């Protein structure tokens, strides 16, 4: 049954009422109110959240058992990483059946129970949609790879071997960084921008597109509230396969993203699927401001939100895979990245804010300070940043208790295909593997994938079986149970910060302006809407630092602070985060 949008007048009013805000610098912020702009999205990586059956892998029944906990956070929506049938070689981003649940996670009945459980609690559910590629075990690829005359052959991109070697394309998850794989039965190469077990889907083919739309409608008809669209920028390819230009220089975001028909496809998807439902959509959108904006400019009728990579990929050495700069990251430049992306969506579109997800290390280790004495203050400080930007916050599970990187020493401890293939590349080039592994302690994806730390019992209460990735050994002190009744805990600060965002519309729609822009240690800004003005001060250092706000804070009202006594004298305590209301 189609769950078409039936707008009750009152809902329609709320959804379409427009708030035009004139600020003192007289620019007009035109902001159409939407539930997904006001929502805080909590990301659940199902493998690592809660294991109900003792097989060491988190599952849907595990999530169901934690619905009340999730509700207690005050979040509005969840985004679930892929739970579809999959060989799990890239933990579900290699889908072999888009219309079923992987038995590892449960059954469709479990899914329905979980969805209802979220909806009963007023929480929306966003599913991950992997539309650039599927698994080589998908029935489409199995048939396609048998014969060129298979009706599914053109569901993929092929280069016939009689034409010689295909033109070079890069692959992010390949031992040889080579994006074509030879397939004997068809005597042709198939394209894979990701791992060789993730063949790219051929969106040129209308039959493929129709199958995809049908599948998306199936999930929406079930009542799903939105999609996070994986690697969407890559779905269109220039199928004349031109050689890469000299200026390419490894920048696939610029040269592979936004293929010539990308936006035709997204607009078609909008017409055929998305426009028929009240859903939230967010794309992984690689590229510069102009490219990313195209996805979310309302007039173009594509998607709602996009997330860029400029702030999250910041502070790595150029030309190397996620190698952190030993000098740390330049806060002044980082702040300017946020200014740039905020202004990208001033009049049109809407952005996202995140500091961690399943492709990232723990935000505490990467952007804060995971030393025991700074864990609490810097986790709260980063939480404050995420929840005070003019963008929809995406908050990664476990960050609400201040989980940190596990920092494996040996390559054998890793599970992640991205790490393992990049390790193989460094090894093949005779590179410095020790240095590589040191860097990965800060940046690798598995750091963000260790099991949720529920309590101080065995396996941190994640489940009775040996977890698929080890539990961080700090679980005996860093866990939900220990923080539940502690009013000063990171967990309770997160809940409080969510309430602060909900109670202050200015934090959603208000203008964002940087303060003390050249301050190398403090991220300071104002948010303004109508007559309300908030000042947000965030100290990114483990020492007391000065900030110049040009406002007398001694008379300002303190909305929230991560210190019992907030500083009002133009200094900030280590990792202090304080929000003031100044009028
Ligand atoms: O990631 C897409 C992507 O571009 C990755 O390169 C990501 O930015 C990188 O891993 C960061 O180090 C998506 C998913 O989020 C990721 O988990 C999948 O592995 C990938 O697609 C393939 O589906």
Coordinates of C-alpha atoms and ligand atoms in Angstrom, one line a residue:
X1 CA 0.0 0.0 0.0
X2 CA 1.4 3.4 -1.0
X3 CA 2.0 5.7 2.0
X4 CA 1.3 8.8 0.0
X5 CA 1.6 12.1 1.7
X6 CA -1.7 13.1 3.2
X7 CA -1.2 16.5 4.7
X8 CA -3.4 17.5 7.5
X9 CA -3.9 21.2 7.3
X10 CA -2.0 21.8 10.5
X11 CA 1.0 19.7 9.4
X12 CA 1.0 21.4 6.0
X13 CA 1.1 24.7 7.8
X14 CA 4.0 23.7 9.9
X15 CA 5.9 22.2 7.0
X16 CA 5.5 25.0 4.6
X17 CA 5.4 28.1 6.8
X18 CA 8.3 30.2 5.9
X19 CA 10.4 32.2 8.3
X20 CA 12.3 35.1 6.7
X21 CA 14.7 36.6 9.1
X22 CA 16.3 39.9 8.7
X23 CA 19.5 40.3 10.7
X24 CA 21.4 43.4 11.5
X25 CA 23.7 43.0 8.5
X26 CA 20.5 43.0 6.5
X27 CA 21.0 39.7 4.6
X28 CA 17.8 37.8 4.3
X29 CA 17.9 34.2 5.5
X30 CA 15.1 32.4 3.8
X31 CA 14.3 29.3 5.7
X32 CA 11.5 27.0 5.0
X33 CA 10.7 25.1 8.1
X34 CA 11.0 21.3 7.8
X35 CA 11.0 18.5 10.4
X36 CA 14.3 17.2 9.1
X37 CA 16.0 20.6 9.6
X38 CA 14.9 20.6 13.2
X39 CA 15.7 16.9 13.9
X40 CA 18.8 15.5 15.5
X41 CA 19.7 12.3 13.8
X42 CA 21.3 9.5 15.8
X43 CA 23.4 7.1 13.7
X44 CA 23.3 3.4 14.6
X45 CA 25.9 1.0 13.2
X46 CA 23.8 -2.1 13.7
X47 CA 26.8 -4.5 13.8
X48 CA 28.1 -2.7 16.8
X49 CA 25.1 -1.6 18.8
X50 CA 23.7 -4.5 20.7
X51 CA 23.9 -8.3 20.0
X52 CA 20.8 -10.2 21.2
X53 CA 21.7 -13.7 20.1
X54 CA 25.3 -14.1 21.2
X55 CA 26.9 -14.4 17.7
X56 CA 29.1 -11.5 18.3
X57 CA 27.3 -9.2 15.8
X58 CA 24.7 -6.6 16.8
X59 CA 21.2 -7.1 15.4
X60 CA 17.7 -5.8 15.1
X61 CA 16.4 -7.5 18.2
X62 CA 19.4 -5.8 20.0
X63 CA 18.2 -2.4 18.7
X64 CA 14.7 -3.2 19.8
X65 CA 15.9 -4.0 23.3
X66 CA 17.4 -0.5 23.4
X67 CA 14.5 1.5 22.0
X68 CA 13.8 3.2 25.4
X69 CA 17.4 4.2 25.8
X70 CA 17.4 5.7 22.3
X71 CA 14.2 7.5 23.1
X72 CA 15.7 8.8 26.3
X73 CA 18.4 10.7 24.4
X74 CA 15.8 13.0 22.9
X75 CA 16.8 12.5 19.3
X76 CA 14.2 12.7 16.6
X77 CA 15.4 10.3 13.9
X78 CA 17.8 7.4 13.5
X79 CA 19.9 6.5 10.5
X80 CA 20.7 2.8 10.3
X81 CA 23.7 1.6 8.3
X82 CA 22.8 -1.2 5.8
X83 CA 21.0 -4.2 7.1
X84 CA 20.1 -5.8 3.8
X85 CA 21.2 -9.2 2.7
X86 CA 24.9 -9.0 2.1
X87 CA 28.1 -11.1 2.2
X88 CA 29.3 -8.4 4.6
X89 CA 32.7 -7.9 3.1
X90 CA 32.2 -4.2 3.5
X91 CA 29.9 -4.6 6.4
X92 CA 26.7 -4.3 4.4
X93 CA 27.8 -1.8 1.8
X94 CA 27.9 -4.8 -0.5
X95 CA 24.3 -5.7 -1.0
X96 CA 23.2 -8.9 -2.5
X97 CA 19.4 -8.4 -2.0
X98 CA 18.0 -4.9 -1.4
X99 CA 14.6 -6.2 -0.5
X100 CA 15.5 -8.5 2.4
X101 CA 17.1 -8.3 5.8
X102 CA 20.4 -10.0 6.3
X103 CA 19.8 -13.1 8.6
X104 CA 22.8 -11.9 10.6
X105 CA 20.6 -8.9 11.7
X106 CA 17.3 -10.7 11.9
X107 CA 14.1 -11.0 9.8
X108 CA 11.7 -8.7 8.1
X109 CA 9.4 -9.3 11.0
X110 CA 12.1 -8.0 13.3
X111 CA 12.4 -5.0 11.0
X112 CA 8.7 -4.3 11.2
X113 CA 8.7 -4.6 15.0
X114 CA 11.7 -2.2 15.2
X115 CA 10.2 0.3 12.8
X116 CA 6.9 0.3 14.8
X117 CA 8.9 0.6 18.0
X118 CA 10.6 3.7 16.7
X119 CA 7.4 5.2 15.4
X120 CA 5.5 4.5 18.6
X121 CA 8.2 6.6 20.3
X122 CA 8.0 9.4 17.8
X123 CA 11.3 8.6 16.2
X124 CA 11.8 8.6 12.4
X125 CA 13.9 5.9 10.6
X126 CA 16.3 6.6 7.8
X127 CA 17.7 3.7 5.9
X128 CA 21.0 3.6 4.1
X129 CA 20.7 3.3 0.3
X130 CA 23.7 2.0 -1.6
X131 CA 23.0 2.9 -5.1
X132 CA 26.3 3.2 -6.8
X133 CA 27.2 -0.5 -6.5
X134 CA 26.0 -3.8 -5.2
X135 CA 27.6 -7.1 -4.2
X136 CA 29.1 -9.4 -6.8
X137 CA 26.8 -11.9 -5.2
X138 CA 23.7 -10.0 -6.2
X139 CA 21.6 -12.0 -8.6
X140 CA 22.0 -9.3 -11.2
X141 CA 25.7 -9.6 -11.2
X142 CA 25.7 -13.3 -11.0
X143 CA 23.7 -13.4 -14.2
X144 CA 25.5 -10.6 -15.9
X145 CA 28.9 -12.1 -15.3
X146 CA 27.9 -15.3 -17.0
X147 CA 27.2 -14.0 -20.5
X148 CA 27.2 -10.8 -22.5
X149 CA 23.7 -11.7 -23.7
X150 CA 22.3 -11.8 -20.2
X151 CA 19.5 -9.3 -19.7
X152 CA 21.5 -8.1 -16.7
X153 CA 24.8 -7.6 -18.5
X154 CA 23.9 -3.9 -19.0
X155 CA 23.1 -3.5 -15.3
X156 CA 26.9 -3.0 -14.9
X157 CA 29.7 -1.2 -16.7
X158 CA 31.9 -3.4 -18.9
X159 CA 34.9 -2.9 -21.0
X160 CA 35.2 -5.7 -23.7
X161 CA 38.7 -7.2 -23.5
X162 CA 39.0 -7.3 -27.3
X163 CA 39.5 -3.5 -27.1
X164 CA 42.6 -4.0 -25.0
X165 CA 43.2 -2.6 -21.5
X166 CA 40.4 -0.3 -20.2
X167 CA 41.3 3.3 -19.5
X168 CA 42.6 3.8 -16.0
X169 CA 40.1 4.3 -13.2
X170 CA 41.0 4.5 -9.6
X171 CA 39.5 2.2 -6.9
X172 CA 39.4 3.3 -3.3
X173 CA 39.3 -0.3 -1.9
X174 CA 41.6 -2.2 -4.1
X175 CA 45.1 -3.7 -3.4
X176 CA 46.3 -2.2 -6.7
X177 CA 44.1 0.8 -6.6
X178 CA 42.7 -0.3 -10.0
X179 CA 39.0 0.1 -10.7
X180 CA 38.6 -2.6 -13.4
X181 CA 38.4 -6.3 -12.8
X182 CA 38.7 -8.9 -15.5
X183 CA 35.8 -11.5 -15.8
X184 CA 36.6 -14.6 -17.8
X185 CA 33.1 -15.9 -18.9
X186 CA 32.3 -12.5 -20.6
X187 CA 35.9 -11.8 -21.6
X188 CA 35.4 -8.2 -20.3
X189 CA 36.3 -6.0 -17.4
X190 CA 33.8 -4.6 -15.0
X191 CA 34.1 -1.3 -13.2
X192 CA 34.3 -1.0 -9.4
X193 CA 35.1 2.3 -7.8
X194 CA 35.1 0.5 -4.5
X195 CA 36.2 -3.1 -3.8
X196 CA 36.3 -5.7 -6.6
X197 CA 33.3 -7.4 -4.9
X198 CA 31.3 -4.1 -5.3
X199 CA 30.6 -3.8 -9.1
X200 CA 29.3 -0.4 -10.0
X201 CA 25.7 -0.3 -11.3
X202 CA 25.0 1.1 -14.7
X203 CA 22.5 3.9 -14.2
X204 CA 22.5 4.6 -18.0
X205 CA 20.2 1.6 -18.2
X206 CA 16.6 2.6 -17.6
X207 CA 15.7 -1.0 -16.6
X208 CA 18.2 -0.8 -13.7
X209 CA 16.8 2.6 -12.7
X210 CA 13.3 1.3 -12.6
X211 CA 14.3 -1.7 -10.5
X212 CA 16.0 0.6 -8.1
X213 CA 13.0 2.9 -7.8
X214 CA 10.7 0.0 -7.3
X215 CA 12.9 -1.2 -4.4
X216 CA 13.0 2.2 -2.9
X217 CA 9.2 2.5 -3.0
X218 CA 9.0 -0.9 -1.3
X219 CA 10.8 0.5 1.7
X220 CA 8.9 3.8 1.7
X221 CA 5.6 1.9 1.5
X222 CA 6.7 0.0 4.6
X223 CA 6.8 3.4 6.4
X224 CA 10.5 4.2 6.3
X225 CA 11.0 8.0 6.7
X226 CA 14.1 8.7 4.6
X227 CA 17.3 7.6 3.0
X228 CA 21.0 8.3 3.5
X229 CA 22.3 7.8 0.0
X230 CA 25.7 6.3 -0.1
X231 CA 28.3 7.5 -2.6
X232 CA 25.5 9.0 -4.6
X233 CA 27.8 11.5 -6.4
X234 CA 29.3 8.6 -8.3
X235 CA 26.2 7.0 -9.9
X236 CA 26.7 8.7 -13.3
X237 CA 29.8 8.0 -15.3
X238 CA 31.1 9.3 -18.6
X239 CA 30.7 6.1 -20.5
X240 CA 32.9 7.2 -23.4
X241 CA 35.6 6.5 -20.7
X242 CA 37.9 9.4 -21.6
X243 CA 41.5 9.1 -20.3
X244 CA 41.8 11.1 -17.1
X245 CA 43.1 14.6 -17.6
X246 CA 46.6 15.7 -16.5
X247 CA 45.1 17.8 -13.7
X248 CA 43.3 14.7 -12.3
X249 CA 45.9 14.2 -9.5
X250 CA 43.9 11.7 -7.6
X251 CA 41.0 14.0 -7.1
X252 CA 38.2 11.6 -7.9
X253 CA 35.7 13.8 -6.1
X254 CA 36.2 16.4 -8.8
X255 CA 36.6 14.1 -11.8
X256 CA 34.4 11.1 -11.1
X257 CA 31.7 12.8 -9.1
X258 CA 28.9 14.6 -10.9
X259 CA 29.1 12.5 -14.1
X260 CA 27.2 14.1 -16.9
X261 CA 23.8 12.6 -16.1
X262 CA 24.0 12.6 -12.3
X263 CA 21.4 15.2 -11.7
X264 CA 19.1 13.9 -14.4
X265 CA 19.0 10.6 -12.5
X266 CA 18.5 12.3 -9.1
X267 CA 15.7 14.4 -10.5
X268 CA 14.1 11.3 -12.1
X269 CA 14.4 9.5 -8.7
X270 CA 12.7 12.5 -7.1
X271 CA 9.8 12.5 -9.6
X272 CA 9.3 8.8 -9.5
X273 CA 9.9 8.1 -5.9
X274 CA 10.8 10.8 -3.4
X275 CA 8.2 13.4 -4.3
X276 CA 5.4 10.9 -3.6
X277 CA 6.3 10.6 0.1
X278 CA 7.2 13.0 3.0
X279 CA 10.7 11.8 3.4
X280 CA 14.1 13.1 4.4
X281 CA 17.0 12.5 2.1
X282 CA 20.7 13.1 2.6
X283 CA 23.4 12.4 0.1
X284 CA 27.0 11.6 0.5
X285 CA 28.0 14.3 -1.9
X286 CA 31.7 14.6 -2.9
X287 CA 32.9 17.7 -4.6
X288 CA 33.1 21.5 -4.1
X289 CA 30.3 23.8 -3.0
X290 CA 28.8 24.4 -6.4
X291 CA 28.5 20.6 -7.1
X292 CA 27.2 19.7 -3.6
X293 CA 24.7 22.6 -3.7
X294 CA 23.0 21.2 -6.8
X295 CA 21.7 18.2 -4.8
X296 CA 19.9 20.4 -2.3
X297 CA 18.8 23.5 -4.1
X298 CA 15.0 23.2 -3.6
X299 CA 14.2 24.6 -7.0
X300 CA 16.0 21.6 -8.6
X301 CA 13.8 19.1 -6.9
X302 CA 16.4 16.6 -5.9
X303 CA 17.3 15.9 -2.3
X304 CA 17.1 17.6 1.1
X305 CA 20.5 17.5 2.6
X306 CA 24.0 16.7 1.6
X307 CA 27.1 16.1 3.5
X308 CA 30.5 17.2 2.3
X309 CA 33.9 15.9 3.3
X310 CA 36.0 19.0 3.5
X311 CA 35.8 19.4 7.3
X312 CA 36.1 15.7 8.1
X313 CA 39.0 15.0 5.8
X314 CA 40.9 18.0 7.3
X315 CA 44.3 17.8 8.8
X316 CA 45.7 14.9 6.9
X317 CA 49.0 15.0 5.0
X318 CA 48.5 15.6 1.3
X319 CA 48.8 12.7 -1.1
X320 CA 48.7 10.1 1.6
X321 CA 45.8 7.9 2.8
X322 CA 44.5 9.4 6.0
X323 CA 47.9 10.2 7.5
X324 CA 47.3 12.7 10.3
X325 CA 49.5 15.8 10.2
X326 CA 51.9 15.5 13.2
X327 CA 51.4 19.2 13.8
X328 CA 47.7 18.7 14.4
X329 CA 45.0 20.5 12.6
X330 CA 44.9 24.3 12.0
X331 CA 41.8 25.5 13.8
X332 CA 41.7 28.8 12.0
X333 CA 41.5 27.1 8.6
X334 CA 39.1 24.5 9.9
X335 CA 36.7 27.2 11.2
X336 CA 36.8 28.7 7.8
X337 CA 35.7 25.4 6.2
X338 CA 32.5 25.7 8.4
X339 CA 32.0 29.3 7.4
X340 CA 32.3 28.4 3.7
X341 CA 29.8 25.5 3.9
X342 CA 27.4 27.5 6.1
X343 CA 27.3 30.3 3.5
X344 CA 26.8 27.7 0.7
X345 CA 23.3 27.1 2.1
X346 CA 22.3 30.6 3.2
X347 CA 19.5 31.1 0.7
X348 CA 19.0 27.6 -0.8
X349 CA 19.5 24.1 0.4
X350 CA 20.5 22.7 3.8
X351 CA 23.6 21.2 5.2
X352 CA 24.6 18.6 7.8
X353 CA 26.9 18.6 10.7
X354 CA 28.9 15.6 11.9
X355 CA 32.2 14.8 13.5
X356 CA 32.1 11.1 13.4
X357 CA 30.4 8.2 11.7
X358 CA 31.2 4.6 10.7
X359 CA 33.8 5.8 8.1
X360 CA 35.6 7.9 10.7
X361 CA 37.5 7.4 13.9
X362 CA 35.9 8.4 17.2
X363 CA 35.4 12.2 17.3
X364 CA 36.9 12.4 20.8
X365 CA 40.3 11.0 19.6
X366 CA 40.3 12.9 16.3
X367 CA 39.0 16.3 17.2
X368 CA 39.1 16.4 21.0
X369 CA 41.4 14.8 23.6
X370 CA 40.9 11.2 24.7
X371 CA 43.4 11.4 27.7
X372 CA 41.3 10.4 30.8
X373 CA 41.5 13.9 32.3
X374 CA 40.1 15.6 29.2
X375 CA 37.7 12.9 28.0
X376 CA 34.6 14.3 29.6
X377 CA 35.2 18.0 28.9
X378 CA 36.3 17.6 25.3
X379 CA 33.5 15.2 24.5
X380 CA 31.0 17.7 25.8
X381 CA 32.7 20.5 23.9
X382 CA 32.4 18.6 20.6
X383 CA 28.8 17.7 21.3
X384 CA 28.2 21.4 21.8
X385 CA 29.7 22.1 18.4
X386 CA 27.6 19.5 16.6
X387 CA 24.4 20.7 18.1
X388 CA 24.9 24.4 17.5
X389 CA 25.6 24.6 13.8
X390 CA 23.0 25.8 11.2
X391 CA 22.7 22.3 9.7
X392 CA 21.0 19.0 10.7
X393 CA 23.2 17.3 13.3
X394 CA 24.1 13.7 12.7
X395 CA 25.4 12.2 15.9
X396 CA 27.2 8.9 16.0
X397 CA 26.2 6.2 18.6
X398 CA 28.8 5.9 21.4
X399 CA 29.9 9.5 21.1
X400 CA 27.2 10.3 23.7
X401 CA 29.3 8.5 26.3
X402 CA 32.6 9.7 25.0
X403 CA 33.9 6.5 23.4
X404 CA 37.4 6.7 22.0
X405 CA 39.6 5.1 19.4
X406 CA 40.7 1.5 20.2
X407 CA 44.1 2.1 18.5
X408 CA 45.1 -1.4 17.2
X409 CA 48.9 -2.1 17.0
X410 CA 48.8 -4.8 14.4
X411 CA 47.2 -5.1 11.0
X412 CA 45.8 -8.5 11.8
X413 CA 43.5 -6.8 14.4
X414 CA 41.7 -4.8 11.7
X415 CA 38.6 -5.9 9.9
X416 CA 38.0 -3.0 7.5
X417 CA 38.5 -3.5 3.8
X418 CA 39.5 0.1 3.3
X419 CA 42.4 -0.2 5.8
X420 CA 43.5 -3.7 4.6
X421 CA 43.6 -2.7 0.9
X422 CA 45.4 0.6 1.7
X423 CA 47.9 -1.3 3.8
X424 CA 48.5 -3.7 0.9
X425 CA 49.2 -0.7 -1.3
X426 CA 51.7 0.8 1.1
X427 CA 53.4 -2.6 1.4
X428 CA 53.5 -3.2 -2.4
X429 CA 55.3 0.2 -2.8
X430 CA 57.8 -0.8 0.0
X431 CA 56.4 2.0 2.2
X432 CA 56.8 2.5 5.9
X433 CA 54.2 0.1 7.4
X434 CA 55.0 1.1 10.9
X435 CA 54.3 4.7 10.2
X436 CA 51.1 3.7 8.4
X437 CA 49.8 1.8 11.4
X438 CA 50.7 4.6 13.7
X439 CA 48.6 7.0 11.6
X440 CA 45.7 4.5 11.5
X441 CA 45.5 4.6 15.3
X442 CA 44.1 8.1 14.8
X443 CA 42.2 7.8 11.5
X444 CA 41.1 4.3 10.7
X445 CA 37.4 3.4 10.4
X446 CA 37.5 0.4 12.7
X447 CA 38.2 2.8 15.6
X448 CA 34.6 4.0 15.2
X449 CA 33.1 0.5 14.9
X450 CA 34.0 -1.2 18.2
X451 CA 31.0 -2.4 20.2
X452 CA 28.8 0.0 22.2
X453 CA 29.8 0.1 25.8
X454 CA 26.6 -0.5 27.8
X455 CA 28.0 -1.5 31.2
X456 CA 31.0 -2.9 33.0
X457 CA 30.2 -6.6 32.6
X458 CA 31.8 -8.9 30.1
X459 CA 31.9 -7.5 26.5
X460 CA 30.7 -4.2 27.9
X461 CA 27.2 -5.7 27.9
X462 CA 27.2 -5.7 24.1
X463 CA 26.3 -9.5 24.0
X464 CA 27.3 -12.8 25.3
X465 CA 29.4 -14.0 22.4
X466 CA 32.9 -12.8 21.4
X467 CA 32.2 -9.5 19.6
X468 CA 33.2 -9.2 15.9
X469 CA 35.6 -6.4 16.8
X470 CA 37.1 -6.1 20.3
X471 CA 35.6 -3.9 22.9
X472 CA 37.6 -0.9 23.9
X473 CA 39.3 -1.7 27.2
X474 CA 38.1 1.5 28.8
X475 CA 34.6 0.1 28.9
X476 CA 34.8 -0.6 32.6
X477 CA 34.6 3.1 33.3
X478 CA 33.3 4.5 30.0
X479 CA 29.8 3.0 29.7
X480 CA 26.1 3.9 29.6
X481 CA 25.3 2.4 33.0
X482 CA 28.0 4.4 34.8
X483 CA 26.8 7.6 33.2
X484 CA 23.1 7.1 33.4
X485 CA 22.6 8.6 36.9
X486 CA 25.5 10.9 37.0
X487 CA 24.1 14.4 36.2
X488 CA 27.6 15.6 35.2
X489 CA 28.2 12.7 32.7
X490 CA 28.8 13.1 28.9
X491 CA 25.6 11.2 28.4
X492 CA 23.5 13.6 30.4
X493 CA 25.2 16.6 28.8
X494 CA 24.2 15.2 25.4
X495 CA 20.5 14.9 26.5
X496 CA 20.6 18.4 27.9
X497 CA 22.2 19.8 24.8
X498 CA 19.5 18.2 22.7
X499 CA 16.9 20.0 24.8
X500 CA 18.8 23.3 24.4
X501 CA 18.6 22.9 20.6
X502 CA 14.9 22.1 20.8
X503 CA 14.1 25.0 23.0
X504 CA 16.1 27.5 21.0
X505 CA 15.0 27.7 17.4
X506 CA 17.8 30.1 16.9
X507 CA 20.2 27.1 17.0
X508 CA 18.4 25.6 14.0
X509 CA 17.5 28.5 11.8
X510 CA 19.5 31.4 13.1
X511 CA 22.4 33.1 11.3
X512 CA 25.8 31.8 12.0
X513 CA 28.7 34.2 12.3
X514 CA 32.3 33.6 13.4
X515 CA 33.7 35.6 16.3
X516 CA 37.4 36.1 16.9
X517 CA 38.1 34.4 13.5
X518 CA 41.9 34.3 13.8
X519 CA 41.9 32.9 17.3
X520 CA 44.0 29.7 16.8
X521 CA 42.6 27.9 19.9
X522 CA 39.0 28.9 20.3
X523 CA 36.0 28.3 18.0
X524 CA 33.6 31.1 18.8
X525 CA 30.5 32.2 16.9
X526 CA 27.1 33.8 17.3
X527 CA 23.7 32.5 16.2
X528 CA 21.0 35.1 15.7
X529 CA 17.3 34.9 14.9
X530 CA 14.9 37.7 15.3
X531 CA 15.8 39.4 18.6
X532 CA 17.7 36.4 20.0
X533 CA 21.4 36.2 20.0
X534 CA 23.5 33.4 21.4
X535 CA 27.3 33.3 21.7
X536 CA 29.0 29.9 21.6
X537 CA 32.5 29.6 22.9
X538 CA 34.5 26.4 22.4
X539 CA 38.1 26.0 23.7
X540 CA 39.9 23.3 21.6
X541 CA 43.0 23.2 23.8
X542 CA 44.0 21.6 27.1
X543 CA 45.1 24.9 28.5
X544 CA 43.3 28.0 29.5
X545 CA 42.8 30.2 26.4
X546 CA 41.6 33.7 25.8
X547 CA 38.8 34.7 23.5
X548 CA 37.8 38.1 22.3
X549 CA 34.0 38.2 21.9
X550 CA 33.5 42.0 22.0
X551 CA 30.6 41.5 24.3
X552 CA 30.3 41.8 28.0
X553 CA 29.6 38.3 29.1
X554 CA 29.3 39.0 32.8
X555 CA 25.7 40.1 32.3
X556 CA 24.8 37.4 29.8
X557 CA 22.6 34.5 30.6
X558 CA 24.4 31.1 30.6
X559 CA 22.3 28.7 28.6
X560 CA 24.6 25.7 29.1
X561 CA 28.3 25.0 30.0
X562 CA 30.4 22.0 30.4
X563 CA 32.0 23.5 33.5
X564 CA 30.1 24.0 36.8
X565 CA 31.2 27.6 36.8
X566 CA 31.5 29.0 33.3
X567 CA 34.1 31.6 32.5
X568 CA 32.8 35.1 31.8
X569 CA 36.0 37.0 31.8
X570 CA 37.2 36.4 28.2
X571 CA 39.1 33.3 29.2
X572 CA 38.1 29.7 28.7
X573 CA 39.1 26.7 30.8
X574 CA 40.5 23.6 29.1
X575 CA 38.0 22.3 26.5
X576 CA 35.4 24.6 28.0
X577 CA 32.1 25.0 26.0
X578 CA 29.7 27.6 27.1
X579 CA 26.6 29.1 25.4
X580 CA 25.5 32.6 26.4
X581 CA 22.4 34.5 25.6
X582 CA 23.4 38.1 25.1
X583 CA 20.2 39.9 24.7
Ligands
LIG1 O1 31.5 5.6 1.8 C1 31.8 6.3 0.6 C2 33.1 6.9 0.5 O2 33.3 7.8 -0.3 C3 34.2 6.4 1.3 O3 35.3 6.7 0.6 C4 34.4 7.1 2.6 O4 34.4 8.4 2.5 C5 35.7 6.6 3.2 O5 35.5 5.3 3.6 C6 36.2 7.4 4.3 O6 37.4 6.8 4.7 C7 30.4 4.8 1.7 C8 30.2 4.2 3.0 O7 29.9 5.1 4.0 C9 31.3 3.3 3.4 O8 31.2 2.7 4.6 C10 31.4 2.2 2.3 O9 32.5 1.4 2.6 C11 31.5 2.9 1.0 O10 30.6 3.8 0.7 C12 31.3 1.8 -0.1 O11 30.0 1.5 -0.1

